Tab-separated table of N, CA and C in Angstrom:
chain	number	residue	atom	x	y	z
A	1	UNK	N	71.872	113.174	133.399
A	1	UNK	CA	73.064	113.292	132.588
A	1	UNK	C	73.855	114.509	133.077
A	2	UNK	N	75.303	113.944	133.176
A	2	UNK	CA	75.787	115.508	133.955
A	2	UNK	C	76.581	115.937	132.844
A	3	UNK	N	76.708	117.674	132.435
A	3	UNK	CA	77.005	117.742	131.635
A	3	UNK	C	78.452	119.023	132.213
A	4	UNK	N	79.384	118.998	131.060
A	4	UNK	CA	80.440	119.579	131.539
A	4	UNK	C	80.940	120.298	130.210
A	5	UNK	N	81.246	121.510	130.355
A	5	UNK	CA	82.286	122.055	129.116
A	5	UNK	C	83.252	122.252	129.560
A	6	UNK	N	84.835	121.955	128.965
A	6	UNK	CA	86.026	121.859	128.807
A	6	UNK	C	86.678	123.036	128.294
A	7	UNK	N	87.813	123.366	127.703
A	7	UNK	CA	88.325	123.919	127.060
A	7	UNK	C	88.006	123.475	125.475
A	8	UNK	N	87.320	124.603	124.882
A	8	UNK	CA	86.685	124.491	123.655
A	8	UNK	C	87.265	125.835	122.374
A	9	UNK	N	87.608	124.784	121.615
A	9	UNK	CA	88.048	125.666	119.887
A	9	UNK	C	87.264	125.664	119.343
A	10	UNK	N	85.900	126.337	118.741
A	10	UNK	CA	85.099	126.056	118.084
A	10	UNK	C	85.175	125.139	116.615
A	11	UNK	N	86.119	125.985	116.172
A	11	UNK	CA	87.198	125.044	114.838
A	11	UNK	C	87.757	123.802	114.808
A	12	UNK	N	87.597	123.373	116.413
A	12	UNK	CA	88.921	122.087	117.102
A	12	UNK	C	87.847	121.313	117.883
A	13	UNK	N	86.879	121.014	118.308
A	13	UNK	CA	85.921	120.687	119.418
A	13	UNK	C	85.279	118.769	119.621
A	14	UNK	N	86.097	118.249	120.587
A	14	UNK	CA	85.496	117.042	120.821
A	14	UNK	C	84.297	116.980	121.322
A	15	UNK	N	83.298	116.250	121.410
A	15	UNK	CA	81.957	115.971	122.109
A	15	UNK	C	82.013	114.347	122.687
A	16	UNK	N	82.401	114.071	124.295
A	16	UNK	CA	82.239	112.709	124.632
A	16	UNK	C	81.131	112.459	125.366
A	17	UNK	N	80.981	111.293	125.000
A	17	UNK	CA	79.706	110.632	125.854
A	17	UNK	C	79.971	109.267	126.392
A	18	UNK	N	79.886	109.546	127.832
A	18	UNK	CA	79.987	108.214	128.999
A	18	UNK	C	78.634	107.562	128.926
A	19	UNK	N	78.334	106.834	128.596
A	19	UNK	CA	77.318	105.836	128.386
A	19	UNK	C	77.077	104.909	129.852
A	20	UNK	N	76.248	104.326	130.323
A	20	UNK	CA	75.807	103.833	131.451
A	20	UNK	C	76.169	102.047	131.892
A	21	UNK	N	76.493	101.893	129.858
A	21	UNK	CA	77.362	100.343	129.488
A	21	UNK	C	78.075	100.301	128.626
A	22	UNK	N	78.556	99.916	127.889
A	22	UNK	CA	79.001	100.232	126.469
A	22	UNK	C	77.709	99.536	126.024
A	23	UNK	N	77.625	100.763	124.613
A	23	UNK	CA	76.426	100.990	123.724
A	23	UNK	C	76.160	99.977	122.628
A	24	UNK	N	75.272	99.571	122.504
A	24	UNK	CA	74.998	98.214	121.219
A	24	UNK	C	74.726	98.643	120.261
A	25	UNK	N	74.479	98.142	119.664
A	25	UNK	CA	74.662	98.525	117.920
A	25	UNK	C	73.098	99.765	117.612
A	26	UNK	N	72.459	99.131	118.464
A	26	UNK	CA	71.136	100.534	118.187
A	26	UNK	C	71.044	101.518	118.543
A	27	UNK	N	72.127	101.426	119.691
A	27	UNK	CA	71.991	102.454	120.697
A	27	UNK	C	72.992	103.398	119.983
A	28	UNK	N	73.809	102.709	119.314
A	28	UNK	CA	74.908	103.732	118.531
A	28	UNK	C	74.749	104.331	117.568
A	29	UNK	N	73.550	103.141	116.740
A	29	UNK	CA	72.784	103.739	115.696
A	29	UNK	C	72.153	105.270	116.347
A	30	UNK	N	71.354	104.828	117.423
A	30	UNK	CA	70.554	106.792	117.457
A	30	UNK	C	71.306	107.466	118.103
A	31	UNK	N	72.277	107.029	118.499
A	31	UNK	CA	73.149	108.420	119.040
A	31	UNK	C	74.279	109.378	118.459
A	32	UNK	N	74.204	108.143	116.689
A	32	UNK	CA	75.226	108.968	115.707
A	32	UNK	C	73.702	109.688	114.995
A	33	UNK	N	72.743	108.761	115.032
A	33	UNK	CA	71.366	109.672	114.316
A	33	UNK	C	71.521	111.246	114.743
A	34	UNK	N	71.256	111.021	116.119
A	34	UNK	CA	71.402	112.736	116.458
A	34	UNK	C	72.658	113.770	116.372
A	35	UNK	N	73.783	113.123	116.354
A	35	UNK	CA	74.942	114.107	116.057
A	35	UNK	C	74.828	114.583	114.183
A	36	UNK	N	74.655	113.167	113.742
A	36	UNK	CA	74.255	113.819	112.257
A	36	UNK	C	73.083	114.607	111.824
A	37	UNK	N	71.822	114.346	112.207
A	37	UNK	CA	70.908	115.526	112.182
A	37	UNK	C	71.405	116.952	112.422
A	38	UNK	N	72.111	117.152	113.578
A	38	UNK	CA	72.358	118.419	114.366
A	38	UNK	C	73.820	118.815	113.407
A	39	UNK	N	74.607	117.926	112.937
A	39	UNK	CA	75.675	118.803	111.455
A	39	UNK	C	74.949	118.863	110.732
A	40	UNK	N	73.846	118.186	110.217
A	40	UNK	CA	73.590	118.763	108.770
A	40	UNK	C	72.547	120.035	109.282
A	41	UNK	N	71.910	120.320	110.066
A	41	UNK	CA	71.141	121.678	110.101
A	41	UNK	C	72.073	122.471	110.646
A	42	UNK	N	73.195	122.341	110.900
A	42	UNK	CA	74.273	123.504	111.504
A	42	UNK	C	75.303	123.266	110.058
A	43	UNK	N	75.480	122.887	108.944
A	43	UNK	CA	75.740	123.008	108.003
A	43	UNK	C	75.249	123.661	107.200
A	44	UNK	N	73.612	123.711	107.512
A	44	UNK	CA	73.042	124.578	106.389
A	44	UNK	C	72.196	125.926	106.831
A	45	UNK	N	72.829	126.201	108.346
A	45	UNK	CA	73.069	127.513	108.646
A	45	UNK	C	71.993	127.568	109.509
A	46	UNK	N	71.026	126.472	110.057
A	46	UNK	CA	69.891	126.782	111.557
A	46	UNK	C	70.278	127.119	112.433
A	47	UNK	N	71.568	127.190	113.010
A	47	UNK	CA	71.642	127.634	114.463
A	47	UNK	C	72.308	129.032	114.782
A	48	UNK	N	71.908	130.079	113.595
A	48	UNK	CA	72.219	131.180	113.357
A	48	UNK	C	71.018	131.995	114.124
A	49	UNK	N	71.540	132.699	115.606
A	49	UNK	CA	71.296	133.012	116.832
A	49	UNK	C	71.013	134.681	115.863
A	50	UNK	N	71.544	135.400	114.811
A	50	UNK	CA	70.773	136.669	114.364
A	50	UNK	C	69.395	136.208	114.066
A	51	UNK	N	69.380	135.388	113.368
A	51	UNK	CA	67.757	135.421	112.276
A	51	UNK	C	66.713	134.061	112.832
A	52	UNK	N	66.308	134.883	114.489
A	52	UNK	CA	65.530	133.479	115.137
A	52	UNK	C	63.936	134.828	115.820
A	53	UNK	N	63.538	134.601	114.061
A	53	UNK	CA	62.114	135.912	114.448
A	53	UNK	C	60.998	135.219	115.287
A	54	UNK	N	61.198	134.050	114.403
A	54	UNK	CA	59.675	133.259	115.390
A	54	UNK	C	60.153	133.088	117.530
A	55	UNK	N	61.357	132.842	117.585
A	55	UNK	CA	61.430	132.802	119.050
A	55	UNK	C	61.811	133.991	119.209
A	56	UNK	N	61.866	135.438	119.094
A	56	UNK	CA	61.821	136.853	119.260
A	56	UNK	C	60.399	136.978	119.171
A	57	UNK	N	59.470	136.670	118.865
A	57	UNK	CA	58.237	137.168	118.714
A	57	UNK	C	57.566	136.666	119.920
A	58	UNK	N	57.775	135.526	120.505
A	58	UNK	CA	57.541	135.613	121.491
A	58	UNK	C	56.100	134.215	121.953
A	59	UNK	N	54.963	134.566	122.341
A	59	UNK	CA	54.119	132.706	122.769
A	59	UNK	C	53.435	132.986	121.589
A	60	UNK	N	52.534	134.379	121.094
A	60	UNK	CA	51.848	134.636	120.208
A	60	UNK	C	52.183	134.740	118.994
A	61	UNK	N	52.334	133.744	118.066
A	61	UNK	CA	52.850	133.965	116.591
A	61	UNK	C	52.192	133.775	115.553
A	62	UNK	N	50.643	133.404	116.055
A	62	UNK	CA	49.917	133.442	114.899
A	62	UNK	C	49.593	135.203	114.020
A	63	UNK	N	49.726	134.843	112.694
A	63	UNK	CA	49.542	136.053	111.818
A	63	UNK	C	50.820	137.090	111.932
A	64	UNK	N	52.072	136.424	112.432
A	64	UNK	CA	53.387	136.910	112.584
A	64	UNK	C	53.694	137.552	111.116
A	65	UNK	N	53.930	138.213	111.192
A	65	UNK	CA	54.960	138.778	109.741
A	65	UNK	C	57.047	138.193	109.942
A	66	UNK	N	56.936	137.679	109.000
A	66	UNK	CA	58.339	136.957	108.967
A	66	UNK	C	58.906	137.923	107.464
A	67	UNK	N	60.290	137.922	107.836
A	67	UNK	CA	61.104	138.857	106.958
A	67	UNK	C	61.875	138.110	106.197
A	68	UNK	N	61.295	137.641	105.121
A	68	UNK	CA	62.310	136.880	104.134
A	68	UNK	C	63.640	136.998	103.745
A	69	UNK	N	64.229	138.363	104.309
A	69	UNK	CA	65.166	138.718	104.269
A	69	UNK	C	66.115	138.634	105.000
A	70	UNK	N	65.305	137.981	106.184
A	70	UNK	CA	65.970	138.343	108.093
A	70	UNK	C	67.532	137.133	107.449
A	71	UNK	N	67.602	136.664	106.955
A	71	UNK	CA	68.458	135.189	107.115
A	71	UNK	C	69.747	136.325	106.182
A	72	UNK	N	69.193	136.699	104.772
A	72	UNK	CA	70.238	137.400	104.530
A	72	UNK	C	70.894	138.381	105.135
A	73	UNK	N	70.373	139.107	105.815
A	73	UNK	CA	71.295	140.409	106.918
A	73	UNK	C	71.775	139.959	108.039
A	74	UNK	N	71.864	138.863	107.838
A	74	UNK	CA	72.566	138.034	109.556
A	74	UNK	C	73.920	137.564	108.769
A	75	UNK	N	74.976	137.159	109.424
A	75	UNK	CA	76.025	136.777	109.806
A	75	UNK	C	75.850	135.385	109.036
A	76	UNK	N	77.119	134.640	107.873
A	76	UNK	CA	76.560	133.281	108.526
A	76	UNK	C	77.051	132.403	109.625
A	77	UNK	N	75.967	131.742	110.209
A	77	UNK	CA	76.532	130.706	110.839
A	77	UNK	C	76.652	129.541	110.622
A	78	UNK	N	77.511	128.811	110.303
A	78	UNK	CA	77.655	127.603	109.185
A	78	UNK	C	78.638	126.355	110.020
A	79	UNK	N	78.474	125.515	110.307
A	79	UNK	CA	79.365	124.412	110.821
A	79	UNK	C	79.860	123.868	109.718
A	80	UNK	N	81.133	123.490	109.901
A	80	UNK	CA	82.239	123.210	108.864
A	80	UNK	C	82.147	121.594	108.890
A	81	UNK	N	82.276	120.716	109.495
A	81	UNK	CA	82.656	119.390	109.354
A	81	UNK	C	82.954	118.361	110.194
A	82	UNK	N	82.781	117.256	110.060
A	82	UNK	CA	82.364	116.139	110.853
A	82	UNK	C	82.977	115.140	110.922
A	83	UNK	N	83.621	114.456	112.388
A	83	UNK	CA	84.444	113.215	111.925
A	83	UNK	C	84.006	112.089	112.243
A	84	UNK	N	84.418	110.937	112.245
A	84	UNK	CA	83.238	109.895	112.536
A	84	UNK	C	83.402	109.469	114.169
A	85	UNK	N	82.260	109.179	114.386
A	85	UNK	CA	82.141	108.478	115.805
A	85	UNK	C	83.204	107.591	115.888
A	86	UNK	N	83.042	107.548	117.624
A	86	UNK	CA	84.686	106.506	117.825
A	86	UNK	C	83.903	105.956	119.012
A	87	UNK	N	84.324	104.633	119.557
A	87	UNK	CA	83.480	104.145	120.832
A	87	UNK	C	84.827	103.112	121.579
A	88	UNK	N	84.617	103.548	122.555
A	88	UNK	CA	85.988	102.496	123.221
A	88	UNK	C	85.254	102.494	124.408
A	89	UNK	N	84.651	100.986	124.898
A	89	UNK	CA	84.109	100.659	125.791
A	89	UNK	C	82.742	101.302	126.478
A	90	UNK	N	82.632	101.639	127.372
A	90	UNK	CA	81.861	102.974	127.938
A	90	UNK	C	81.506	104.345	127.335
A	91	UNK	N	82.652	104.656	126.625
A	91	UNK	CA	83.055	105.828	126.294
A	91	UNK	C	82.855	105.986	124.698
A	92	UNK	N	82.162	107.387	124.016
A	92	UNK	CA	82.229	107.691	122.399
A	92	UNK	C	82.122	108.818	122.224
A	93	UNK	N	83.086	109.116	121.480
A	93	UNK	CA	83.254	110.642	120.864
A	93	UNK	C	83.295	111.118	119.546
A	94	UNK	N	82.665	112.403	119.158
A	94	UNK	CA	82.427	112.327	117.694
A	94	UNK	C	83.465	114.516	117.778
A	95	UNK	N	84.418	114.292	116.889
A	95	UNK	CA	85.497	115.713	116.295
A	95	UNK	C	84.360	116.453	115.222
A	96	UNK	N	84.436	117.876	115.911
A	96	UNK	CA	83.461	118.701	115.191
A	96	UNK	C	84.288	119.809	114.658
A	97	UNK	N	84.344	120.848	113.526
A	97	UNK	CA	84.245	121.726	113.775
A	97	UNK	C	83.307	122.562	113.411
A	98	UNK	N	83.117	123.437	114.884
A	98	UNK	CA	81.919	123.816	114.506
A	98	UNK	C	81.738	125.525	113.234
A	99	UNK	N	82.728	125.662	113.140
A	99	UNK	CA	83.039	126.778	112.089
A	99	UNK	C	82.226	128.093	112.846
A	100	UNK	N	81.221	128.847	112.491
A	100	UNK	CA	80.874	130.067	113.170
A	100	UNK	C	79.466	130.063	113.555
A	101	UNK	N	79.099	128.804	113.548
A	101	UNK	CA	77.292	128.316	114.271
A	101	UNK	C	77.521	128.894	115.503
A	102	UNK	N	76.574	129.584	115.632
A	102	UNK	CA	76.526	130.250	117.029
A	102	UNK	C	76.118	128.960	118.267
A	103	UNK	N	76.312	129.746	119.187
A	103	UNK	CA	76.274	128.890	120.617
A	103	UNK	C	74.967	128.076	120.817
A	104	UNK	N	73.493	128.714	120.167
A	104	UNK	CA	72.657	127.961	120.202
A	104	UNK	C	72.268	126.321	119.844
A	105	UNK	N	73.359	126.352	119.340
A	105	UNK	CA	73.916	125.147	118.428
A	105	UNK	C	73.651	123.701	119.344
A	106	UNK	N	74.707	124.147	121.002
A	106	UNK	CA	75.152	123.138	121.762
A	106	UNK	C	73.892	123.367	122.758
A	107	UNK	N	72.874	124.534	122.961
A	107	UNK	CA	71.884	123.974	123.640
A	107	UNK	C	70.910	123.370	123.103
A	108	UNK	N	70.789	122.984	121.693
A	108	UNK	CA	69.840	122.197	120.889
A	108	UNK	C	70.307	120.407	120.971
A	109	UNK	N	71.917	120.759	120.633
A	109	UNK	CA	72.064	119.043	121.125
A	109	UNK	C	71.917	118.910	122.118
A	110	UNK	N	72.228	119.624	123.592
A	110	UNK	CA	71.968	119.372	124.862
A	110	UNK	C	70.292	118.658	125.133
A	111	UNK	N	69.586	119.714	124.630
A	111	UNK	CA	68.489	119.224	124.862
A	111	UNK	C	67.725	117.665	124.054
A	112	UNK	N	68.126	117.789	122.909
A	112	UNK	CA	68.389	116.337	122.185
A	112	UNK	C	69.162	115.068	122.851
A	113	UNK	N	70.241	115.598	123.237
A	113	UNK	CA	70.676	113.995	123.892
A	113	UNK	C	70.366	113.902	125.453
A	114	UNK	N	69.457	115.205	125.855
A	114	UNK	CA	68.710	114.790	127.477
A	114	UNK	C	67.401	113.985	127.268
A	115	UNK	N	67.158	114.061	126.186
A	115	UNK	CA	66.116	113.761	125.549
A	115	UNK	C	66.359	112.073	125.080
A	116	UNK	N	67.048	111.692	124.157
A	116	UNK	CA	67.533	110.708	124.075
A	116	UNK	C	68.020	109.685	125.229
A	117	UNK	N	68.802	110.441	126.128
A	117	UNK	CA	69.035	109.604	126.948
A	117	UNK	C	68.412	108.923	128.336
A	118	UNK	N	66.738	110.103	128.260
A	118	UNK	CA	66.012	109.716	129.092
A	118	UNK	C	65.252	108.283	128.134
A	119	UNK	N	65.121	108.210	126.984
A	119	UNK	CA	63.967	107.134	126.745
A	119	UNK	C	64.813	106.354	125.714
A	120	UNK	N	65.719	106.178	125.120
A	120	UNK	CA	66.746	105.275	124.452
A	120	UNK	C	68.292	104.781	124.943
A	121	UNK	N	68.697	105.684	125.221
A	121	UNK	CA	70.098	104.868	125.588
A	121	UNK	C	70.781	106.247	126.953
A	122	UNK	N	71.070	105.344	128.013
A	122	UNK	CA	71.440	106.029	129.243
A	122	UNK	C	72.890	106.987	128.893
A	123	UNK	N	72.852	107.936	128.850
A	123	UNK	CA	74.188	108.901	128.873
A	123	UNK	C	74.588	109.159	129.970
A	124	UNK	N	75.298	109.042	130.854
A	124	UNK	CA	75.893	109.283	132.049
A	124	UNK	C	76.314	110.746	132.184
A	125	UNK	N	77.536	110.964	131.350
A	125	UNK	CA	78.289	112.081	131.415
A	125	UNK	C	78.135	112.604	130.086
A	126	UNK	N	78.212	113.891	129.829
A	126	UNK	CA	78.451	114.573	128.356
A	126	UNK	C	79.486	115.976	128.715
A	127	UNK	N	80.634	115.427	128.095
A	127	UNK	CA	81.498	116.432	127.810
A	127	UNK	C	82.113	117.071	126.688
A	128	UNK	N	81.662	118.642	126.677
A	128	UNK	CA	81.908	119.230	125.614
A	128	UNK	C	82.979	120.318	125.102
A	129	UNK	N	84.096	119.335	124.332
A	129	UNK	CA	85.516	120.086	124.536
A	129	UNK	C	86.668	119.103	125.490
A	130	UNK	N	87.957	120.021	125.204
A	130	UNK	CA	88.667	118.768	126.361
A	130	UNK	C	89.100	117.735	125.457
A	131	UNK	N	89.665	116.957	126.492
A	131	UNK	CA	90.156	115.696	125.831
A	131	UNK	C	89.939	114.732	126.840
A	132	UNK	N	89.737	113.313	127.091
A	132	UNK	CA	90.084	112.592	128.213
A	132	UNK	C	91.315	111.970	127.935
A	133	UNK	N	92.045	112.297	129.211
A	133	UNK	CA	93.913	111.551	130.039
A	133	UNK	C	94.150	110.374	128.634
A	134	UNK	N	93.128	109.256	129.265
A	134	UNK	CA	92.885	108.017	129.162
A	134	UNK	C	92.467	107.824	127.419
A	135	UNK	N	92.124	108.651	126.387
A	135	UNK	CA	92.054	108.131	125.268
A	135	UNK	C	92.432	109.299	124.305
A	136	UNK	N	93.850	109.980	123.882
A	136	UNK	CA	94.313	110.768	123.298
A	136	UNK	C	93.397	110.745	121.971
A	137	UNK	N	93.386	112.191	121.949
A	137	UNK	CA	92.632	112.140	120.743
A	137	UNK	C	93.742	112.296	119.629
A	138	UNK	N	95.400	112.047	119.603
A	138	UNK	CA	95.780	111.506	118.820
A	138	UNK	C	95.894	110.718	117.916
A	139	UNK	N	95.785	109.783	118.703
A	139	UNK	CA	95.062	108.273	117.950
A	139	UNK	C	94.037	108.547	116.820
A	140	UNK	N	93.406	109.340	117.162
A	140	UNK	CA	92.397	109.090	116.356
A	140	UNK	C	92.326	109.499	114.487
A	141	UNK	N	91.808	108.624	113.799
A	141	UNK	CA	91.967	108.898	112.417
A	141	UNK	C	90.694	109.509	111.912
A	142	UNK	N	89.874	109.535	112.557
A	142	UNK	CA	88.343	110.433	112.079
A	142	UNK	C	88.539	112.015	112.116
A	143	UNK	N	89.476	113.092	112.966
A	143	UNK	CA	89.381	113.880	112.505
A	143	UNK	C	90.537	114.433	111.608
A	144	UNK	N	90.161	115.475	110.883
A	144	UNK	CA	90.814	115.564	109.091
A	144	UNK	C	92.361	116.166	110.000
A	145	UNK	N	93.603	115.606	108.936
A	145	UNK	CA	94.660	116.111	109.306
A	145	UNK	C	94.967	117.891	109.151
A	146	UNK	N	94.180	118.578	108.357
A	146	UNK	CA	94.616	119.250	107.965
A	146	UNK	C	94.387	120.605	109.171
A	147	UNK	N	93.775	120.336	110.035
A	147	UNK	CA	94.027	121.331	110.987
A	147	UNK	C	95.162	121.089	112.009
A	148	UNK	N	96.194	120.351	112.040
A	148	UNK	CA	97.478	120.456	112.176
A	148	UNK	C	98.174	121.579	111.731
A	149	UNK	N	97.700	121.812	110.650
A	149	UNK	CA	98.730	122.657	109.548
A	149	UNK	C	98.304	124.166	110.039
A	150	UNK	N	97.131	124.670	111.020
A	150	UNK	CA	96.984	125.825	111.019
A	150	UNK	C	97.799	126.163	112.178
């Protein structure tokens, strides 16, 4: 899967995926599975890159002391909202914004849809940000009007 980042708004951010055929109904099923898993734990603040003690601690974590607190003295990082998948032929893209989820965010789906696309449905290309020539993201009615207005 070759993967590419674009010009990216965190607030504004397309995610496309070139598929290897156009995708059938199951294949679309798990590939909106994983974009929705990955908003709702970046909705409820997991990919907040301050408060990650267990991967700071390092291979040894048994009998770790964890700071119940670590989550409150961090920053939040919270993804804002989700528009619906769109599929035109080959090609499907799902409008994010990702609000202030830190960057760890996009190497968790990365690794999720390399993952996916080795043993369920072939991803060709994944581009993150951008627009493609060929399918304005004008058109589109899945993401909310109201970031026009900013």
């Amino acid at each position: 899967m070759e993967i590419q980042f674009r010009e990216i708004n965190p607030f504004d951010v397309w995610i496309w995926l070139k598929f290897s055929t156009n995708p059938s109904a199951r294949e679309k099923q798990y590939v909106e599975e994983v974009f929705n898993s990955w908003f709702y734990l970046g909705k409820l603040g997991a990919f907040n890159a301050e408060n990650l003690q267990v991967q700071d601690t390092g291979l040894d974590i048994s009998y770790m002391n964890y700071d119940e607190q670590g989550y409150d003295k961090s920053l939040l990082a919270l993804m804002h909202n989700i528009g619906e998948f769109e599929y035109e032929a080959q090609w499907g893209r799902c409008w994010f914004d990702l609000g202030t989820s830190d960057a760890i965010a996009l190497d968790i789906l990365i690794n999720a849809l390399t993952q996916l696309s080795q043993e369920y449905v072939t991803i060709e290309e994944l581009y993150i940000g951008g627009e493609n020539p060929d399918w304005p993201i004008e058109d589109s009615e899945s993401r909310p009007q109201s970031i026009y207005d900013n």
